[in-house]
mmCIF file of C-alpha atoms in Angstrom:
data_model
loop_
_atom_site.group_PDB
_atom_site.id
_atom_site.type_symbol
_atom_site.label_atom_id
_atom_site.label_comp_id
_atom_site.label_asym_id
_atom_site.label_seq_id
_atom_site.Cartn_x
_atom_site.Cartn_y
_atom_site.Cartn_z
ATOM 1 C CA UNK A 415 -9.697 -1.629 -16.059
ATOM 2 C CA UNK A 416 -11.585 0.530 -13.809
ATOM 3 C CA UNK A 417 -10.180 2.730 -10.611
ATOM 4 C CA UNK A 418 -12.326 3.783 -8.128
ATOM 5 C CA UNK A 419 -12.098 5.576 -4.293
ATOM 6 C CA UNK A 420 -13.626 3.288 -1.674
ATOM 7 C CA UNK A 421 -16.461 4.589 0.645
ATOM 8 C CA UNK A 422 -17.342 3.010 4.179
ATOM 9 C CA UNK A 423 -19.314 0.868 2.641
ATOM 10 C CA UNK A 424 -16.065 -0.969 1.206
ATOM 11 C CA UNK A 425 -14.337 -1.818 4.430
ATOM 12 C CA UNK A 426 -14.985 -5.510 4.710
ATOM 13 C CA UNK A 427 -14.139 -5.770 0.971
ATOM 14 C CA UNK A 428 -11.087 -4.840 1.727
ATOM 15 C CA UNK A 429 -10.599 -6.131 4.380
ATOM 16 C CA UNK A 430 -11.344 -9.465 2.302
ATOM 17 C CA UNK A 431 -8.958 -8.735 -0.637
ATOM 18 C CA UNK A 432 -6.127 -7.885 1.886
ATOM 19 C CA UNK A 433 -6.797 -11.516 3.414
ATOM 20 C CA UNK A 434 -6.612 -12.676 -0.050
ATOM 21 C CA UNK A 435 -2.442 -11.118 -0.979
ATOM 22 C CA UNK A 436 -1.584 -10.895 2.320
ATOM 23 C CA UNK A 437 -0.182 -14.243 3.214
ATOM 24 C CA UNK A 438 1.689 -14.830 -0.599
ATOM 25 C CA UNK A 439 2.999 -11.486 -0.081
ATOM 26 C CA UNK A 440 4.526 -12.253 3.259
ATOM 27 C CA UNK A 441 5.060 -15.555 4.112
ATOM 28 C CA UNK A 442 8.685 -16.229 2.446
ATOM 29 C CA UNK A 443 9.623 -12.959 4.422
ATOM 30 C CA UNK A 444 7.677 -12.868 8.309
ATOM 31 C CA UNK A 445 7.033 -15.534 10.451
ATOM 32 C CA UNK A 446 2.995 -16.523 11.253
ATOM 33 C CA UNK A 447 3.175 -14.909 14.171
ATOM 34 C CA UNK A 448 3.620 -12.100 12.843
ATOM 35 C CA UNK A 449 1.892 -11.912 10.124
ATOM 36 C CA UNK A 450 -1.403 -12.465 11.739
ATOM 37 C CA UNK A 451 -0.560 -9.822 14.257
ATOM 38 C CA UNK A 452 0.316 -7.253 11.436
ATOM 39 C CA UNK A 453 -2.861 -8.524 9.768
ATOM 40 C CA UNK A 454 -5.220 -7.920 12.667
ATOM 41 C CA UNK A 455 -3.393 -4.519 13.291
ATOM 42 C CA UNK A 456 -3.793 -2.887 9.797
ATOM 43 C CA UNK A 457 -6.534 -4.821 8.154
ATOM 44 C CA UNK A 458 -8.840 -5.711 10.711
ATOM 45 C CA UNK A 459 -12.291 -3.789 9.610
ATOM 46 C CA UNK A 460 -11.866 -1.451 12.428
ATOM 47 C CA UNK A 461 -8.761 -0.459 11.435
ATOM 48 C CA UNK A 462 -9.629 -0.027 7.852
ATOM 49 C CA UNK A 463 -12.353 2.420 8.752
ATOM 50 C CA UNK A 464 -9.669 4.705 11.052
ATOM 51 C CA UNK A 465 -7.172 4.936 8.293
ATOM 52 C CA UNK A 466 -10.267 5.814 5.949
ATOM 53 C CA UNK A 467 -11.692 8.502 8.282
ATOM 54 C CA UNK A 468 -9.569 9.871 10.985
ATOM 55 C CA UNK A 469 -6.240 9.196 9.313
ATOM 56 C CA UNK A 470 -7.177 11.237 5.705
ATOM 57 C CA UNK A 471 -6.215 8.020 3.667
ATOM 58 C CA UNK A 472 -7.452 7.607 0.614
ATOM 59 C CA UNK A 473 -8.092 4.142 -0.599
ATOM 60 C CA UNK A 474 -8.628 2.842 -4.532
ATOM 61 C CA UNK A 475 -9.564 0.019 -5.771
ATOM 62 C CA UNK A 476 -8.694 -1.391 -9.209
ATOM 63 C CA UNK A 477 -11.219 -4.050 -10.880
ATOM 64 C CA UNK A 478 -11.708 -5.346 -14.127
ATOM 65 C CA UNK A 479 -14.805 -6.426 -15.721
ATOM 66 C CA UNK A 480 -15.824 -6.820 -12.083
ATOM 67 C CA UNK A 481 -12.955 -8.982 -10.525
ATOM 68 C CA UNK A 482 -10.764 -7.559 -7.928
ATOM 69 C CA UNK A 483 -7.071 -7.099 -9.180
ATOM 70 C CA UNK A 484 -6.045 -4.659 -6.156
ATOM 71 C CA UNK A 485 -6.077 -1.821 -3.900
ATOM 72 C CA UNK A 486 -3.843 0.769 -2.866
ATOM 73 C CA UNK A 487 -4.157 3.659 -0.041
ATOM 74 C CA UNK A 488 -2.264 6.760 0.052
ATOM 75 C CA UNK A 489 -2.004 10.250 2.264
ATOM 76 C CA UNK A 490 -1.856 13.854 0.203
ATOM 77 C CA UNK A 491 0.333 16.144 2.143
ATOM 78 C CA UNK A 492 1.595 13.453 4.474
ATOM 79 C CA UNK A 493 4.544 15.860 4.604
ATOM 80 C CA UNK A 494 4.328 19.294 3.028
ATOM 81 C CA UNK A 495 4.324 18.475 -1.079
ATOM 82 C CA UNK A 496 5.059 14.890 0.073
ATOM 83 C CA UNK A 497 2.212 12.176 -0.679
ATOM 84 C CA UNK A 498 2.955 8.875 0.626
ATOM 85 C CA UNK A 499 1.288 5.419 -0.398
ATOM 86 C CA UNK A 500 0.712 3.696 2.487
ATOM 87 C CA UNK A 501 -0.761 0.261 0.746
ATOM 88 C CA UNK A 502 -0.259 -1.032 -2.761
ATOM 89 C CA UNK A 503 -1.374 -4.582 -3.312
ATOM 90 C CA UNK A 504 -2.223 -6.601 -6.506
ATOM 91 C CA UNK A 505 -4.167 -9.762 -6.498
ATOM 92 C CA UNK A 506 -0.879 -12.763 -6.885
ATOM 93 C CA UNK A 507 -3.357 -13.481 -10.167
ATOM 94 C CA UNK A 508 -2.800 -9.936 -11.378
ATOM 95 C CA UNK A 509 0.769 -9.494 -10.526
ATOM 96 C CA UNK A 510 3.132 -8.610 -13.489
ATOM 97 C CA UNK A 511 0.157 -7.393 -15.976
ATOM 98 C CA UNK A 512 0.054 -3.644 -15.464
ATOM 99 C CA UNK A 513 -2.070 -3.188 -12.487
ATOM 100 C CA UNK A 514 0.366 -1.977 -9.887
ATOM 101 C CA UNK A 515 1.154 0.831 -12.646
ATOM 102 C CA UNK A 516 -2.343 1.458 -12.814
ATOM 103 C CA UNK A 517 -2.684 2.255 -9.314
ATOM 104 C CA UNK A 518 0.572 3.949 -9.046
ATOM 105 C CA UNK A 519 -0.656 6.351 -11.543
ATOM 106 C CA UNK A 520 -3.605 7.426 -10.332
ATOM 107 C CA UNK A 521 -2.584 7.903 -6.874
ATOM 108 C CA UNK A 522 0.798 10.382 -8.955
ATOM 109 C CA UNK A 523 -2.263 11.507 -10.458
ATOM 110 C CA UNK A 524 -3.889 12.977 -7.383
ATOM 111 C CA UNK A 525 -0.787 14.086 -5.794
ATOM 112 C CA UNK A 526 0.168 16.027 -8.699
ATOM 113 C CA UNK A 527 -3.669 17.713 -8.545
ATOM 114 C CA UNK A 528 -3.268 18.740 -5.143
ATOM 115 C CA UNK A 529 0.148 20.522 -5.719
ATOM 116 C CA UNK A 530 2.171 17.814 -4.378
ATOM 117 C CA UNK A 531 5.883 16.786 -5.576
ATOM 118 C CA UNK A 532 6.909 13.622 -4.398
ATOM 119 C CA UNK A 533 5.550 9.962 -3.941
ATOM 120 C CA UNK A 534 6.903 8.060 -0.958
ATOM 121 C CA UNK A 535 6.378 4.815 0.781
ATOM 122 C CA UNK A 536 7.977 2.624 2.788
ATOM 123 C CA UNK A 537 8.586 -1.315 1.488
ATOM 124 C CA UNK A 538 10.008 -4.318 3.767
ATOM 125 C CA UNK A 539 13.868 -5.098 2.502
ATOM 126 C CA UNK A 540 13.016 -8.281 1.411
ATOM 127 C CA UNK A 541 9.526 -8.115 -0.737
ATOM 128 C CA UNK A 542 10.253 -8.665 -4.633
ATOM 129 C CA UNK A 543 7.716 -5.202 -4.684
ATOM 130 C CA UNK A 544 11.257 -3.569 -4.627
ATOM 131 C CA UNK A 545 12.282 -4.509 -8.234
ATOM 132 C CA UNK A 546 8.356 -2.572 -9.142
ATOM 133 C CA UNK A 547 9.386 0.376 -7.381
ATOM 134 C CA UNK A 548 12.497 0.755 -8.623
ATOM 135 C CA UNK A 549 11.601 0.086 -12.518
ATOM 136 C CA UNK A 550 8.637 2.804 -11.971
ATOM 137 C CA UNK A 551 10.732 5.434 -10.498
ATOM 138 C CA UNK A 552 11.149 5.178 -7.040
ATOM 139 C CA UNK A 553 14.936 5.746 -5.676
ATOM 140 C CA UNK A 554 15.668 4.499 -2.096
ATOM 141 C CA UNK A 555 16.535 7.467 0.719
ATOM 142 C CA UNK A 556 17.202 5.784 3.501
ATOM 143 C CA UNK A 557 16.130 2.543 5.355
ATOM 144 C CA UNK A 558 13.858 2.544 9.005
ATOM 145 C CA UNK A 559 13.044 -0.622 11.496
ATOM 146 C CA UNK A 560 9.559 0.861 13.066
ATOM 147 C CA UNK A 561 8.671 -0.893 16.174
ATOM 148 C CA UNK A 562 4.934 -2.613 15.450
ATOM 149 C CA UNK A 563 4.936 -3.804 18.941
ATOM 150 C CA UNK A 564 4.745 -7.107 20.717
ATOM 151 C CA UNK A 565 8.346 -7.572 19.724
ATOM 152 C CA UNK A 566 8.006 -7.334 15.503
ATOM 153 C CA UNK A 567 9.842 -4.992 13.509
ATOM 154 C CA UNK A 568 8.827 -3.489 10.086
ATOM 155 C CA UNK A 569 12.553 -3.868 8.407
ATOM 156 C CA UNK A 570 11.724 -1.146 5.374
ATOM 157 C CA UNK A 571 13.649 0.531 2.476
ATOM 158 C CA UNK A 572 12.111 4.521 2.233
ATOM 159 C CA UNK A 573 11.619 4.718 -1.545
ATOM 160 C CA UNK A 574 10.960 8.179 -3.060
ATOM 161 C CA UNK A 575 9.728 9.207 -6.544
ATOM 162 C CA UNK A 576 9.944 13.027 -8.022
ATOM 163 C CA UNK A 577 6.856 14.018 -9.990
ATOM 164 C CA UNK A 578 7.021 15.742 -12.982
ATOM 165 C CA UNK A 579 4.630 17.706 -15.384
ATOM 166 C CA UNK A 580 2.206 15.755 -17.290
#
């Protein structure tokens, strides 16, 4: 399996793959509604690109043998020492099979290189993704509803993960 860092170049790709997990990732938890508006708001091309150039988020994706098993964004110094992945989805295909760890390691990889100390990202309540945070590390630190607008609420566990020496 292969990680690389996305370039502009990559936007619509995933933009593509994130219409592609999405939906299975959300639709026992949100209503339509509001997944489409969540969808348009953070994975609309447009969007993609502003995270990827005015907002310092890095972006990775993970292939193998040149299928698509996932992506994952993340933000050095989001917080002094703090880097915090903002994105971490596997293909439904993929899920259970290592790739999440993958990506989860190279993004502790990067944090670690730039002198950073904790992982930290923010995961709705009710997505399964919980029980993969927790067996990789993570610890929750508090809990945050963040207003998305037109009446939706992000319902979120903050999950944090101390790094360590290699």
């Amino acid at each position: 399996m292969e990680v690389r860092r996305i370039t502009d170049n990559d936007v619509n790709l995933i933009n593509q793959l994130a219409g592609r997990v999405w939906e299975p990732t959300y639709r026992h938890i949100l209503s339509k509604e509001q997944l489409d508006y969540m969808f348009g708001m953070m994975y609309s091309p447009e969007s993609i690109l502003r995270q990827l150039t005015q907002n310092r988020h890095e972006f990775l994706l993970l292939q193998d043998n040149g299928v698509y098993l996932g992506f994952a964004s993340y933000e050095i110094n989001y917080r002094t020492g703090v880097t915090k992945i903002h994105k971490l989805y596997i293909m439904p295909e993929a899920q259970g099979k290592g790739a999440g760890s993958i990506l989860t390691n190279a993004i502790e990889k990067a944090a670690k290189a730039a002198g950073n100390s904790v992982l930290t990202l923010n995961v709705n309540r009710f997505n399964s993704a919980l029980q993969f945070y927790t067996k990789t590390g993570f610890i929750k630190t508090g809990e945050e509803d963040i207003d998305i607008g037109q009446g939706y609420l992000m319902e979120d566990y903050i999950m944090e993960k101390q790094l360590h020496d290699l």
